[in-house]
Amino acid sequence: MSNRPKITVVGAGNVGASCAAWMAERDLGDIILLDIPATKDMPKGKALDMQQVGPISGYNARLSGTTDYAATADSDICVITAGVPRKPGMSREDLVSINQGIVADVTKKIVASSPNVILIVVTNPLDTMCSVAYKSSSLPKHRVIGQAGVLDSARMRTFLAQAADVAVQNVTAAVIGGHGDEMVPLVRYCNIAGIPLTNLLKKERIDAIVERTRKGGGELVNLLGVSAWLAPGAAAGSMVEAILKDSKLVIPCSCYLEGEYGLKGMYFGVYAKLGRKGLEAVIEVPLNDEEKAMVKKSADLIQDTMKALK
Ligand code: APR
């Protein structure tokens, strides 16, 4: 036994394993990788492989793999990546019914033995799966948060840093809204070392980056044949880090809204402050008419997807 935080990752596939590896490198806590019995010893194998990186990288996090929820008891935090990934030609929305069943089942089992857990949902379609986890868990909204905006913003930051030929650390990008092609990149709130983008890049270049960011997931699906895993895993890991270290990090996350941006009773990507309690605040920023229209379109798309829920 150790006194390190206990982190469970459900779904030891591409995203789950990448997330676990990223968190282990930062020694965030002891990590349990859980998958379905049909995967047999795969979670154990992945955990053991990662454990043996410890002496090379210099971390002491203990990693274990399992198909048994008993091993996850009293987790501080749980990242849910269980589900079926998006295949080429398949929209996130196609995934709804399969992943709803998986996420609801996983959530109930995790919460049953970890009543104080904070859930980070990664399974797509993200905002809809967050609602499934929220409802199935009966946890308060500050303990059920979705990963989307960290990844979408990281993609936009990558493209902006490349276009401006500057360090990624100089680039702040703000992508709110649903995790889909109708996400809402807020160009007005992006900057390079505090300088508005429009001072450094031509409008056409910025527009092209906005478009590429919106289609960022699809671009990778087309290249890889399956959805991406390294950046999604790191994005979820960074949320776990902000929470366990009580960083008060402000990043875009999918949160349950109760009137913010005029939206109620649904999950939507917004600026959020993450700390030891989980979601510690939703930060609403003023939007102009064009941005409000984008938010509405994005929210409508999520509502549409939600209709596919059983
Ligand atoms: N309980 C636990 N694990 C499950 C369950 C379940 N009920 N159902 C499926 N899984 C596991 C699968 O066995 C698989 O190992 O979830 C894992 C998913 O891994 P991958 O198929 O490699 O998919 P991945 O690329 O990791 O994506 C997972 O994250 O970014 C999203 O769109 C992506 O929804 C997808 C999720």
Coordinates of C-alpha atoms and ligand atoms in Angstrom, one line a residue:
M1 CA 0.0 0.0 0.0
S2 CA 1.1 3.6 -0.6
N3 CA -0.3 6.9 0.3
R4 CA -0.1 8.1 -3.3
P5 CA -3.4 9.1 -4.9
K6 CA -5.2 6.3 -6.5
I7 CA -6.1 6.8 -10.2
T8 CA -8.2 4.3 -12.2
V9 CA -8.2 4.4 -16.0
V10 CA -11.1 2.4 -17.4
G11 CA -10.4 1.2 -20.9
A12 CA -6.8 0.1 -21.3
G13 CA -6.9 0.7 -25.1
N14 CA -5.0 3.3 -27.0
V15 CA -6.2 6.4 -25.2
G16 CA -6.4 4.8 -21.7
A17 CA -2.9 3.3 -21.9
S18 CA -1.4 6.6 -23.3
C19 CA -3.1 8.5 -20.5
A20 CA -1.7 6.1 -17.9
A21 CA 1.8 6.3 -19.4
W22 CA 1.7 10.2 -19.3
M23 CA 0.5 10.2 -15.7
A24 CA 3.1 7.7 -14.6
E25 CA 5.9 9.8 -16.2
R26 CA 4.7 12.6 -13.9
D27 CA 4.4 10.3 -10.8
L28 CA 0.9 11.5 -10.2
G29 CA -0.2 8.5 -8.2
D30 CA -0.7 4.7 -8.4
I31 CA -2.5 3.8 -11.5
I32 CA -4.9 0.9 -12.2
L33 CA -5.8 0.0 -15.8
L34 CA -9.1 -1.8 -16.0
D35 CA -10.6 -3.4 -19.1
I36 CA -13.2 -6.0 -19.9
P37 CA -12.6 -9.7 -19.1
A38 CA -12.5 -10.5 -22.9
T39 CA -9.2 -8.6 -23.0
K40 CA -7.8 -11.3 -20.7
D41 CA -4.4 -10.2 -19.3
M42 CA -3.9 -7.3 -21.7
P43 CA -4.4 -4.6 -18.9
K44 CA -1.9 -6.5 -16.7
G45 CA 0.6 -6.7 -19.6
K46 CA 0.3 -3.0 -20.3
A47 CA 0.7 -2.0 -16.7
L48 CA 3.7 -4.2 -16.2
D49 CA 5.4 -2.8 -19.4
M50 CA 4.8 0.8 -18.0
Q51 CA 6.1 -0.3 -14.5
Q52 CA 9.3 -1.2 -16.1
V53 CA 9.7 2.2 -17.6
G54 CA 9.9 3.5 -14.0
P55 CA 13.6 2.8 -13.4
I56 CA 14.4 4.4 -16.8
S57 CA 12.3 7.5 -16.3
G58 CA 12.7 7.6 -12.6
Y59 CA 9.1 7.2 -11.3
N60 CA 7.7 5.2 -8.5
A61 CA 4.1 5.2 -9.4
R62 CA 2.7 1.6 -9.0
L63 CA 0.9 0.4 -12.0
S64 CA -1.5 -2.6 -12.1
G65 CA -3.9 -4.0 -14.6
T66 CA -7.2 -5.8 -13.9
T67 CA -10.6 -6.8 -15.1
D68 CA -12.0 -6.7 -11.6
Y69 CA -13.6 -3.5 -10.2
A70 CA -12.7 -4.6 -6.7
A71 CA -9.2 -3.5 -7.4
T72 CA -10.4 0.1 -8.1
A73 CA -12.0 0.6 -4.7
D74 CA -11.5 4.0 -3.1
S75 CA -10.0 5.6 -6.3
D76 CA -9.5 9.4 -6.0
I77 CA -10.0 9.9 -9.6
C78 CA -11.1 7.8 -12.6
V79 CA -10.6 8.4 -16.3
I80 CA -13.2 6.7 -18.5
T81 CA -12.0 5.9 -21.9
A82 CA -14.0 2.7 -22.3
G83 CA -15.9 2.4 -25.5
V84 CA -15.7 1.8 -29.2
P85 CA -13.4 4.2 -31.0
R86 CA -14.5 6.1 -34.1
K87 CA -13.6 4.5 -37.4
P88 CA -13.2 6.3 -40.8
G89 CA -16.5 7.4 -42.1
M90 CA -18.2 7.0 -38.8
S91 CA -19.4 10.1 -37.1
R92 CA -19.1 10.6 -33.3
E93 CA -22.9 10.5 -33.3
D94 CA -22.9 6.9 -34.7
L95 CA -21.2 5.8 -31.5
V96 CA -23.9 7.0 -29.2
S97 CA -25.9 3.9 -28.5
I98 CA -23.0 1.5 -28.0
N99 CA -21.0 3.8 -25.9
Q100 CA -24.0 4.9 -23.8
G101 CA -24.3 1.3 -22.5
I102 CA -20.6 1.0 -21.8
V103 CA -20.2 4.4 -20.0
A104 CA -23.4 3.9 -17.9
D105 CA -22.2 0.5 -16.8
V106 CA -18.6 1.5 -16.1
T107 CA -19.7 4.6 -14.1
K108 CA -22.1 2.7 -11.9
K109 CA -19.4 0.1 -11.1
I110 CA -16.7 2.6 -10.4
V111 CA -18.9 4.8 -8.1
A112 CA -20.2 1.8 -6.2
S113 CA -16.7 1.1 -4.7
S114 CA -15.3 4.7 -5.0
P115 CA -17.9 7.0 -3.6
N116 CA -15.5 10.0 -3.4
V117 CA -14.2 9.6 -7.0
I118 CA -13.9 12.4 -9.5
L119 CA -14.7 11.2 -13.0
I120 CA -13.0 12.4 -16.1
V121 CA -14.9 11.3 -19.2
V122 CA -13.1 10.8 -22.5
T123 CA -15.3 8.4 -24.4
N124 CA -17.0 9.9 -27.5
P125 CA -19.4 11.5 -28.3
L126 CA -17.9 13.4 -25.4
D127 CA -20.5 15.8 -24.2
T128 CA -23.2 13.3 -24.5
M129 CA -21.2 10.6 -22.7
C130 CA -20.6 13.1 -19.9
S131 CA -24.3 13.4 -19.5
V132 CA -24.6 9.6 -19.3
A133 CA -21.9 9.4 -16.7
Y134 CA -23.4 12.3 -14.7
K135 CA -26.9 10.7 -14.6
S136 CA -25.6 7.2 -14.0
S137 CA -23.3 8.3 -11.2
S138 CA -25.6 10.6 -9.2
L139 CA -22.4 12.5 -8.4
P140 CA -22.5 16.3 -8.1
K141 CA -21.6 18.2 -11.2
H142 CA -18.2 19.3 -9.9
R143 CA -17.1 15.6 -9.9
V144 CA -18.0 14.7 -13.4
I145 CA -16.0 16.5 -16.1
G146 CA -15.2 15.8 -19.7
Q147 CA -12.0 16.1 -21.6
A148 CA -12.4 17.8 -24.9
G149 CA -11.2 21.4 -24.8
V150 CA -7.7 20.6 -23.6
L151 CA -7.2 18.5 -26.7
D152 CA -9.0 20.8 -29.2
S153 CA -7.0 23.8 -27.8
A154 CA -3.7 21.8 -28.0
R155 CA -4.4 21.1 -31.6
M156 CA -5.1 24.8 -32.3
R157 CA -2.0 25.8 -30.3
T158 CA 0.1 23.4 -32.4
F159 CA -1.2 24.9 -35.7
L160 CA -0.8 28.5 -34.5
A161 CA 2.7 27.9 -33.2
Q162 CA 3.7 26.4 -36.5
A163 CA 2.1 29.2 -38.5
A164 CA 3.7 31.9 -36.4
D165 CA 7.0 30.0 -35.9
V166 CA 6.9 30.5 -32.2
A167 CA 7.1 28.3 -29.1
V168 CA 3.9 26.5 -28.2
Q169 CA 4.3 27.9 -24.7
N170 CA 3.7 31.3 -26.2
V171 CA 0.4 30.4 -27.7
T172 CA -2.9 30.5 -25.8
A173 CA -5.9 29.1 -27.7
A174 CA -9.4 28.9 -26.6
V175 CA -11.7 26.3 -27.9
I176 CA -15.0 26.0 -26.2
G177 CA -18.3 24.2 -27.3
G178 CA -19.0 20.7 -28.1
H179 CA -16.3 18.2 -29.0
G180 CA -17.2 17.9 -32.7
D181 CA -17.0 19.7 -36.0
E182 CA -19.1 22.5 -34.5
M183 CA -16.7 23.2 -31.7
V184 CA -16.2 26.9 -31.0
P185 CA -12.7 28.3 -31.4
L186 CA -12.7 31.7 -29.9
V187 CA -10.1 33.6 -32.0
R188 CA -10.7 36.8 -30.0
Y189 CA -9.5 35.1 -26.9
C190 CA -6.4 33.5 -28.5
N191 CA -3.0 35.2 -28.4
I192 CA 0.7 34.7 -28.9
A193 CA 2.6 36.0 -25.9
G194 CA -0.4 38.2 -25.1
I195 CA -0.5 39.7 -28.6
P196 CA -3.8 39.2 -30.5
L197 CA -3.5 36.7 -33.3
T198 CA -4.6 39.3 -35.9
N199 CA -1.4 41.3 -35.2
L200 CA 0.8 38.4 -36.2
L201 CA -1.1 36.2 -38.7
K202 CA -3.3 37.0 -41.8
K203 CA -7.0 36.5 -41.4
E204 CA -7.0 33.8 -44.1
R205 CA -4.3 31.9 -42.2
I206 CA -6.3 32.1 -38.9
D207 CA -9.5 31.0 -40.7
A208 CA -7.7 28.0 -42.1
I209 CA -6.4 27.1 -38.7
V210 CA -9.8 27.4 -37.2
E211 CA -11.1 25.0 -39.8
R212 CA -8.3 22.5 -39.4
T213 CA -8.8 22.6 -35.6
R214 CA -12.5 21.8 -36.1
K215 CA -11.7 18.8 -38.2
G216 CA -8.6 17.9 -36.1
G217 CA -10.0 14.6 -34.9
G218 CA -11.1 13.6 -38.4
E219 CA -7.7 14.5 -39.9
L220 CA -6.1 12.0 -37.6
V221 CA -8.7 9.3 -38.2
N222 CA -8.0 9.6 -41.9
L223 CA -4.3 9.3 -41.3
L224 CA -4.3 6.6 -38.7
G225 CA -7.3 4.5 -39.6
V226 CA -8.4 4.8 -35.9
S227 CA -8.9 7.9 -33.7
A228 CA -5.8 9.5 -32.1
W229 CA -4.5 8.4 -28.7
L230 CA -1.3 10.3 -27.6
A231 CA -2.7 13.8 -27.4
P232 CA -6.1 12.6 -26.1
G233 CA -4.4 10.6 -23.4
A234 CA -2.1 13.5 -22.4
A235 CA -5.1 15.9 -22.4
A236 CA -7.0 13.7 -19.9
G237 CA -3.8 13.2 -17.9
S238 CA -3.3 16.9 -17.6
M239 CA -6.8 17.3 -16.1
V240 CA -6.0 14.6 -13.5
E241 CA -2.7 16.5 -12.7
A242 CA -4.5 19.8 -12.3
I243 CA -7.0 18.2 -9.9
L244 CA -4.6 16.1 -7.8
K245 CA -2.2 19.0 -7.5
D246 CA -5.0 21.5 -6.8
S247 CA -3.5 23.7 -9.4
K248 CA -6.6 25.9 -10.1
L249 CA -5.7 25.6 -13.7
V250 CA -8.1 27.3 -16.1
I251 CA -8.7 25.2 -19.2
P252 CA -11.6 24.4 -21.4
C253 CA -13.5 21.3 -20.2
S254 CA -16.9 19.8 -20.8
C255 CA -19.0 20.8 -17.8
Y256 CA -22.6 20.5 -16.7
L257 CA -24.2 23.9 -17.3
E258 CA -27.0 25.4 -15.4
G259 CA -27.6 28.6 -17.3
E260 CA -24.1 29.6 -18.4
Y261 CA -24.1 30.8 -22.0
G262 CA -27.9 30.4 -21.9
L263 CA -27.5 26.6 -21.7
K264 CA -29.2 24.4 -19.1
G265 CA -29.1 20.8 -18.1
M266 CA -26.4 19.7 -20.6
Y267 CA -22.7 19.2 -20.9
F268 CA -20.8 21.8 -23.0
G269 CA -17.2 22.8 -23.3
V270 CA -16.5 26.0 -21.3
Y271 CA -13.5 27.5 -19.5
A272 CA -13.3 25.7 -16.2
K273 CA -11.1 26.0 -13.1
L274 CA -9.8 22.6 -11.9
G275 CA -8.6 22.0 -8.4
R276 CA -8.8 19.3 -5.7
K277 CA -12.6 19.5 -5.6
G278 CA -12.7 18.8 -9.4
L279 CA -14.6 21.5 -11.2
E280 CA -14.2 24.5 -9.0
A281 CA -15.7 27.2 -11.2
V282 CA -17.1 27.7 -14.7
I283 CA -15.8 30.9 -16.1
E284 CA -18.2 32.6 -18.5
V285 CA -16.6 35.0 -21.0
P286 CA -18.5 37.7 -22.9
L287 CA -19.3 36.6 -26.5
N288 CA -20.2 38.7 -29.5
D289 CA -23.1 37.8 -31.8
E290 CA -21.1 35.7 -34.1
E291 CA -19.6 33.7 -31.2
K292 CA -23.1 33.3 -29.7
A293 CA -24.3 31.9 -33.0
M294 CA -21.5 29.4 -33.0
V295 CA -22.3 28.4 -29.4
K296 CA -25.9 27.9 -30.3
K297 CA -25.1 25.7 -33.4
S298 CA -22.7 23.6 -31.3
A299 CA -25.2 23.2 -28.5
D300 CA -27.9 22.3 -31.0
L301 CA -25.7 19.6 -32.4
I302 CA -25.2 18.1 -28.9
Q303 CA -28.9 18.2 -28.2
D304 CA -29.4 16.3 -31.5
T305 CA -26.9 13.7 -30.4
M306 CA -28.6 13.5 -27.0
K307 CA -31.8 12.5 -28.8
A308 CA -30.0 9.3 -29.8
L309 CA -29.8 8.3 -26.1
K310 CA -32.1 5.5 -25.0
Ligands
APR1 N1 -15.5 -1.7 -19.6 C1 -14.1 -1.5 -19.6 N2 -13.5 -1.4 -20.8 C2 -14.2 -1.5 -21.9 C3 -15.6 -1.7 -21.9 C4 -16.2 -1.8 -20.7 N3 -17.5 -2.0 -20.6 N4 -16.0 -1.7 -23.2 C5 -14.9 -1.5 -24.0 N5 -13.8 -1.3 -23.2 C6 -12.4 -1.2 -23.6 C7 -12.0 -2.0 -24.8 O1 -11.8 -3.3 -24.5 C8 -10.8 -1.3 -25.3 O2 -9.6 -1.8 -24.7 O3 -12.2 0.2 -24.0 C9 -11.0 0.2 -24.7 C10 -11.1 1.2 -25.8 O4 -9.8 1.3 -26.4 P1 -9.6 1.5 -27.9 O5 -10.5 0.6 -28.7 O6 -8.1 1.4 -28.2 O7 -10.1 3.0 -28.2 P2 -9.4 4.3 -27.9 O8 -8.7 4.8 -29.1 O9 -8.6 4.2 -26.7 O10 -10.6 5.3 -27.6 C11 -11.4 5.2 -26.5 O11 -11.7 7.6 -26.3 O12 -11.1 9.4 -27.6 C12 -12.1 8.5 -27.3 O13 -13.3 8.3 -29.4 C13 -12.5 7.6 -28.4 O14 -14.5 6.9 -27.4 C14 -13.2 6.5 -27.8 C15 -12.4 6.3 -26.5

